[in-house]
């Protein structure tokens, strides 16, 4: 499956970010605005509640032809049959997730260093989430803040190690105001980012459809060769 990683929405249902809005409506609006991947990230709900939300999200994403990935919870992804998972360095081993999901599902992995990025590629990751780019109130336990230049260093190392074809997005404090600078500043000579992953820039936005459209426009502009 060819996936467009241009604008990758990661969900958050905590009141500080979602406010009093409804997550399903916000995701629906973001899909209308053009997000290209949705990751359901929910650290708190019991499995049956997470499965119920994930099923609703999957109906929506399927109707827009967009993949739905589940953060951490491989069991939820297996149960609802969505397109894959996103796992961090402290979550399930990539090989174990692959065994549970099968060969055709998407496994994304967070990497904050060259070593983590290359070893995720070697273990069979389908794409990488690089970061944390900027410190963010959305995730306070981030290990390292690497900035766009840190992302560029990882992309260059991936290219040098023969992994130039792995898709990569970056995450952490990215929004419409810094999107163009992040995309430009994180590009290495032979490998650029495929897209931007955001939580609050869309979930906390007053108009999530407009926020998604705005980000997509910036990514498309950055991808047009000079
Ligand atoms: N992983 C690294 S930073 C982050 C995650 C899930 C949160 C990013 O949130 P925001 O609101 O886009 O800064
Ligand atoms: Mg995780």
Short mmCIF file of C-alpha atoms and ligand atoms in Angstrom, two decimals:
data_model
loop_
_atom_site.label_atom_id
_atom_site.label_comp_id
_atom_site.label_asym_id
_atom_site.label_seq_id
_atom_site.Cartn_x
_atom_site.Cartn_y
_atom_site.Cartn_z
CA UNK A 1 0.00 0.00 0.00
CA UNK A 2 1.45 3.38 -1.00
CA UNK A 3 0.84 5.75 1.90
CA UNK A 4 0.89 9.54 1.71
CA UNK A 5 2.46 10.73 4.98
CA UNK A 6 2.09 14.47 4.23
CA UNK A 7 -0.14 15.42 7.18
CA UNK A 8 -0.20 12.79 9.87
CA UNK A 9 -2.73 13.42 12.65
CA UNK A 10 -2.09 11.89 16.08
CA UNK A 11 -5.18 12.00 18.29
CA UNK A 12 -5.39 13.12 21.91
CA UNK A 13 -8.61 13.02 23.92
CA UNK A 14 -7.36 14.78 27.04
CA UNK A 15 -9.43 17.87 27.96
CA UNK A 16 -6.36 20.14 27.82
CA UNK A 17 -6.09 19.49 24.07
CA UNK A 18 -9.50 18.30 22.88
CA UNK A 19 -11.41 20.73 25.09
CA UNK A 20 -15.12 20.00 25.10
CA UNK A 21 -15.12 18.90 21.45
CA UNK A 22 -15.89 15.34 20.36
CA UNK A 23 -12.89 13.37 19.03
CA UNK A 24 -14.83 11.67 16.25
CA UNK A 25 -16.13 15.03 14.95
CA UNK A 26 -12.64 16.54 15.11
CA UNK A 27 -11.14 13.63 13.15
CA UNK A 28 -13.98 13.82 10.63
CA UNK A 29 -13.23 17.53 10.12
CA UNK A 30 -9.50 16.88 9.81
CA UNK A 31 -10.18 14.28 7.10
CA UNK A 32 -12.30 16.82 5.23
CA UNK A 33 -9.38 19.22 5.55
CA UNK A 34 -7.01 16.68 3.98
CA UNK A 35 -5.07 14.78 6.66
CA UNK A 36 -3.46 11.76 5.01
CA UNK A 37 -2.83 9.44 8.00
CA UNK A 38 -4.62 9.13 11.36
CA UNK A 39 -3.05 7.59 14.44
CA UNK A 40 -5.38 6.82 17.34
CA UNK A 41 -3.33 7.52 20.49
CA UNK A 42 -5.11 6.79 23.74
CA UNK A 43 -3.07 5.95 26.83
CA UNK A 44 -5.98 5.74 29.24
CA UNK A 45 -9.06 3.89 27.97
CA UNK A 46 -9.79 0.26 28.78
CA UNK A 47 -9.37 -2.08 25.83
CA UNK A 48 -13.08 -2.42 25.03
CA UNK A 49 -13.52 1.37 25.04
CA UNK A 50 -10.45 1.84 22.84
CA UNK A 51 -11.77 -0.81 20.43
CA UNK A 52 -15.13 0.98 20.22
CA UNK A 53 -13.51 4.35 19.42
CA UNK A 54 -11.04 2.76 17.00
CA UNK A 55 -13.87 1.09 15.08
CA UNK A 56 -15.64 4.44 14.63
CA UNK A 57 -12.40 6.11 13.55
CA UNK A 58 -11.71 3.28 11.10
CA UNK A 59 -15.11 3.72 9.42
CA UNK A 60 -14.31 7.41 8.95
CA UNK A 61 -10.75 6.92 7.71
CA UNK A 62 -11.83 4.15 5.33
CA UNK A 63 -14.44 6.42 3.81
CA UNK A 64 -11.64 8.91 3.05
CA UNK A 65 -9.13 6.29 1.87
CA UNK A 66 -6.75 7.17 4.71
CA UNK A 67 -4.89 4.60 6.86
CA UNK A 68 -5.70 4.29 10.56
CA UNK A 69 -2.81 3.31 12.83
CA UNK A 70 -3.06 2.54 16.55
CA UNK A 71 -0.50 3.85 19.02
CA UNK A 72 1.12 1.15 21.21
CA UNK A 73 -1.87 -1.17 21.37
CA UNK A 74 -1.18 -3.86 18.82
CA UNK A 75 -4.05 -5.94 20.24
CA UNK A 76 -6.54 -3.19 19.39
CA UNK A 77 -5.19 -2.96 15.82
CA UNK A 78 -5.44 -6.74 15.39
CA UNK A 79 -8.98 -6.78 16.76
CA UNK A 80 -10.35 -4.07 14.47
CA UNK A 81 -8.25 -5.01 11.42
CA UNK A 82 -7.01 -1.47 10.73
CA UNK A 83 -3.95 -0.66 8.65
CA UNK A 84 -1.30 -0.84 11.37
CA UNK A 85 0.36 0.48 14.51
CA UNK A 86 2.84 3.03 15.76
CA UNK A 87 5.24 1.89 18.45
CA UNK A 88 7.84 3.71 20.54
CA UNK A 89 11.23 2.60 21.76
CA UNK A 90 9.76 1.32 25.03
CA UNK A 91 6.81 -0.53 23.49
CA UNK A 92 6.51 -3.96 21.90
CA UNK A 93 9.48 -5.20 19.84
CA UNK A 94 9.02 -4.60 16.13
CA UNK A 95 9.45 -8.30 15.29
CA UNK A 96 6.78 -9.26 17.84
CA UNK A 97 4.36 -6.68 16.43
CA UNK A 98 5.06 -8.03 12.93
CA UNK A 99 4.24 -11.57 14.08
CA UNK A 100 0.91 -10.43 15.51
CA UNK A 101 -0.03 -8.16 12.59
CA UNK A 102 1.26 -10.11 9.60
CA UNK A 103 3.37 -8.92 6.67
CA UNK A 104 0.99 -6.45 5.06
CA UNK A 105 0.26 -4.10 7.93
CA UNK A 106 2.07 -0.84 8.61
CA UNK A 107 4.45 -0.64 11.57
CA UNK A 108 5.73 2.83 12.38
CA UNK A 109 8.44 3.42 14.95
CA UNK A 110 9.54 6.50 16.89
CA UNK A 111 13.26 7.28 16.64
CA UNK A 112 15.16 10.07 18.35
CA UNK A 113 18.67 9.20 17.20
CA UNK A 114 20.55 7.80 14.20
CA UNK A 115 21.05 4.49 16.00
CA UNK A 116 17.36 4.09 16.83
CA UNK A 117 16.37 5.01 13.28
CA UNK A 118 18.76 2.56 11.61
CA UNK A 119 17.93 -0.29 13.96
CA UNK A 120 14.18 0.27 13.39
CA UNK A 121 14.80 -0.01 9.64
CA UNK A 122 16.81 -3.19 10.13
CA UNK A 123 13.98 -4.66 12.24
CA UNK A 124 11.45 -4.02 9.48
CA UNK A 125 9.75 -0.72 10.32
CA UNK A 126 7.61 0.66 7.48
CA UNK A 127 8.06 4.33 8.38
CA UNK A 128 9.73 6.41 11.10
CA UNK A 129 8.42 9.17 13.36
CA UNK A 130 11.46 11.35 14.14
CA UNK A 131 11.67 13.58 17.17
CA UNK A 132 10.92 15.12 19.46
CA UNK A 133 11.53 18.21 17.30
CA UNK A 134 10.48 20.88 19.81
CA UNK A 135 9.44 20.48 23.42
CA UNK A 136 5.68 20.24 23.72
CA UNK A 137 3.11 20.27 26.47
CA UNK A 138 1.35 17.39 24.69
CA UNK A 139 4.05 14.88 25.69
CA UNK A 140 6.12 15.78 28.70
CA UNK A 141 8.21 12.60 28.99
CA UNK A 142 10.11 13.11 25.75
CA UNK A 143 13.69 11.86 25.95
CA UNK A 144 15.48 14.22 23.60
CA UNK A 145 14.64 17.47 21.85
CA UNK A 146 16.49 17.29 18.55
CA UNK A 147 15.28 20.29 16.53
CA UNK A 148 15.11 20.32 12.73
CA UNK A 149 18.91 19.92 12.51
CA UNK A 150 18.71 16.72 14.57
CA UNK A 151 16.08 15.42 12.16
CA UNK A 152 18.35 16.33 9.22
CA UNK A 153 21.24 14.41 10.83
CA UNK A 154 19.07 11.30 11.19
CA UNK A 155 17.83 11.56 7.60
CA UNK A 156 21.42 11.87 6.36
CA UNK A 157 22.46 8.83 8.41
CA UNK A 158 19.55 6.80 7.03
CA UNK A 159 20.56 7.72 3.51
CA UNK A 160 24.21 6.82 4.18
CA UNK A 161 23.14 3.46 5.64
CA UNK A 162 21.11 2.58 2.53
CA UNK A 163 17.70 3.32 4.01
CA UNK A 164 16.86 6.36 1.91
CA UNK A 165 13.51 4.92 0.83
CA UNK A 166 11.95 4.60 4.30
CA UNK A 167 9.24 7.25 4.72
CA UNK A 168 9.80 9.64 7.64
CA UNK A 169 7.71 12.23 9.42
CA UNK A 170 8.73 14.36 12.37
CA UNK A 171 6.77 15.14 15.52
CA UNK A 172 6.82 17.49 18.48
CA UNK A 173 5.69 21.10 18.63
CA UNK A 174 5.05 21.33 14.90
CA UNK A 175 2.32 23.73 13.81
CA UNK A 176 1.29 25.92 10.88
CA UNK A 177 3.63 28.74 12.01
CA UNK A 178 6.79 26.63 11.98
CA UNK A 179 5.84 23.91 9.44
CA UNK A 180 7.67 25.43 6.46
CA UNK A 181 10.81 26.12 8.51
CA UNK A 182 10.75 22.60 9.98
CA UNK A 183 10.44 21.02 6.53
CA UNK A 184 13.26 23.17 5.12
CA UNK A 185 15.52 22.87 8.15
CA UNK A 186 15.17 19.11 8.49
CA UNK A 187 16.00 18.20 4.90
CA UNK A 188 19.33 16.44 4.39
CA UNK A 189 21.11 16.56 1.00
CA UNK A 190 19.56 13.34 -0.34
CA UNK A 191 16.61 12.70 1.93
CA UNK A 192 13.81 15.00 3.06
CA UNK A 193 10.83 14.38 5.31
CA UNK A 194 7.69 12.87 3.79
CA UNK A 195 5.40 14.81 6.09
CA UNK A 196 4.61 16.31 9.47
CA UNK A 197 2.93 14.61 12.44
CA UNK A 198 0.91 16.84 14.74
CA UNK A 199 -1.40 16.58 17.72
CA UNK A 200 -2.43 19.98 19.09
CA UNK A 201 -2.03 21.92 15.83
CA UNK A 202 -5.16 20.11 14.63
CA UNK A 203 -6.89 18.63 17.70
CA UNK A 204 -6.77 21.87 19.71
CA UNK A 205 -7.56 24.08 16.71
CA UNK A 206 -10.81 26.05 16.71
CA UNK A 207 -11.34 24.85 13.12
CA UNK A 208 -9.62 21.46 12.64
CA UNK A 209 -10.57 21.25 8.94
CA UNK A 210 -8.98 24.62 8.20
CA UNK A 211 -5.93 23.77 10.31
CA UNK A 212 -5.47 20.52 8.37
CA UNK A 213 -5.87 22.28 5.02
CA UNK A 214 -3.33 24.91 6.06
CA UNK A 215 -0.73 22.31 7.06
CA UNK A 216 -1.31 20.26 3.90
CA UNK A 217 -0.77 23.35 1.77
CA UNK A 218 2.54 24.01 3.49
CA UNK A 219 3.73 20.42 3.00
CA UNK A 220 2.71 20.40 -0.66
CA UNK A 221 4.53 23.71 -1.24
CA UNK A 222 7.67 22.35 0.45
CA UNK A 223 7.61 19.25 -1.76
CA UNK A 224 7.52 21.22 -5.02
CA UNK A 225 11.11 21.32 -6.33
CA UNK A 226 12.62 24.83 -6.71
N1 LIG B 1 5.72 12.07 20.39
C1 LIG B 1 6.73 12.92 20.44
S1 LIG B 1 6.19 14.51 20.71
C2 LIG B 1 4.57 14.00 20.72
C3 LIG B 1 4.51 12.64 20.54
C4 LIG B 1 3.28 11.83 20.52
C5 LIG B 1 3.43 14.91 20.94
C6 LIG B 1 3.35 15.97 19.89
O1 LIG B 1 2.27 16.82 20.16
P1 LIG B 1 2.15 18.26 19.54
O2 LIG B 1 0.88 18.82 20.17
O3 LIG B 1 1.99 18.10 18.06
O4 LIG B 1 3.35 19.03 19.94
MG1 LIG B 2 4.32 4.35 22.72
#
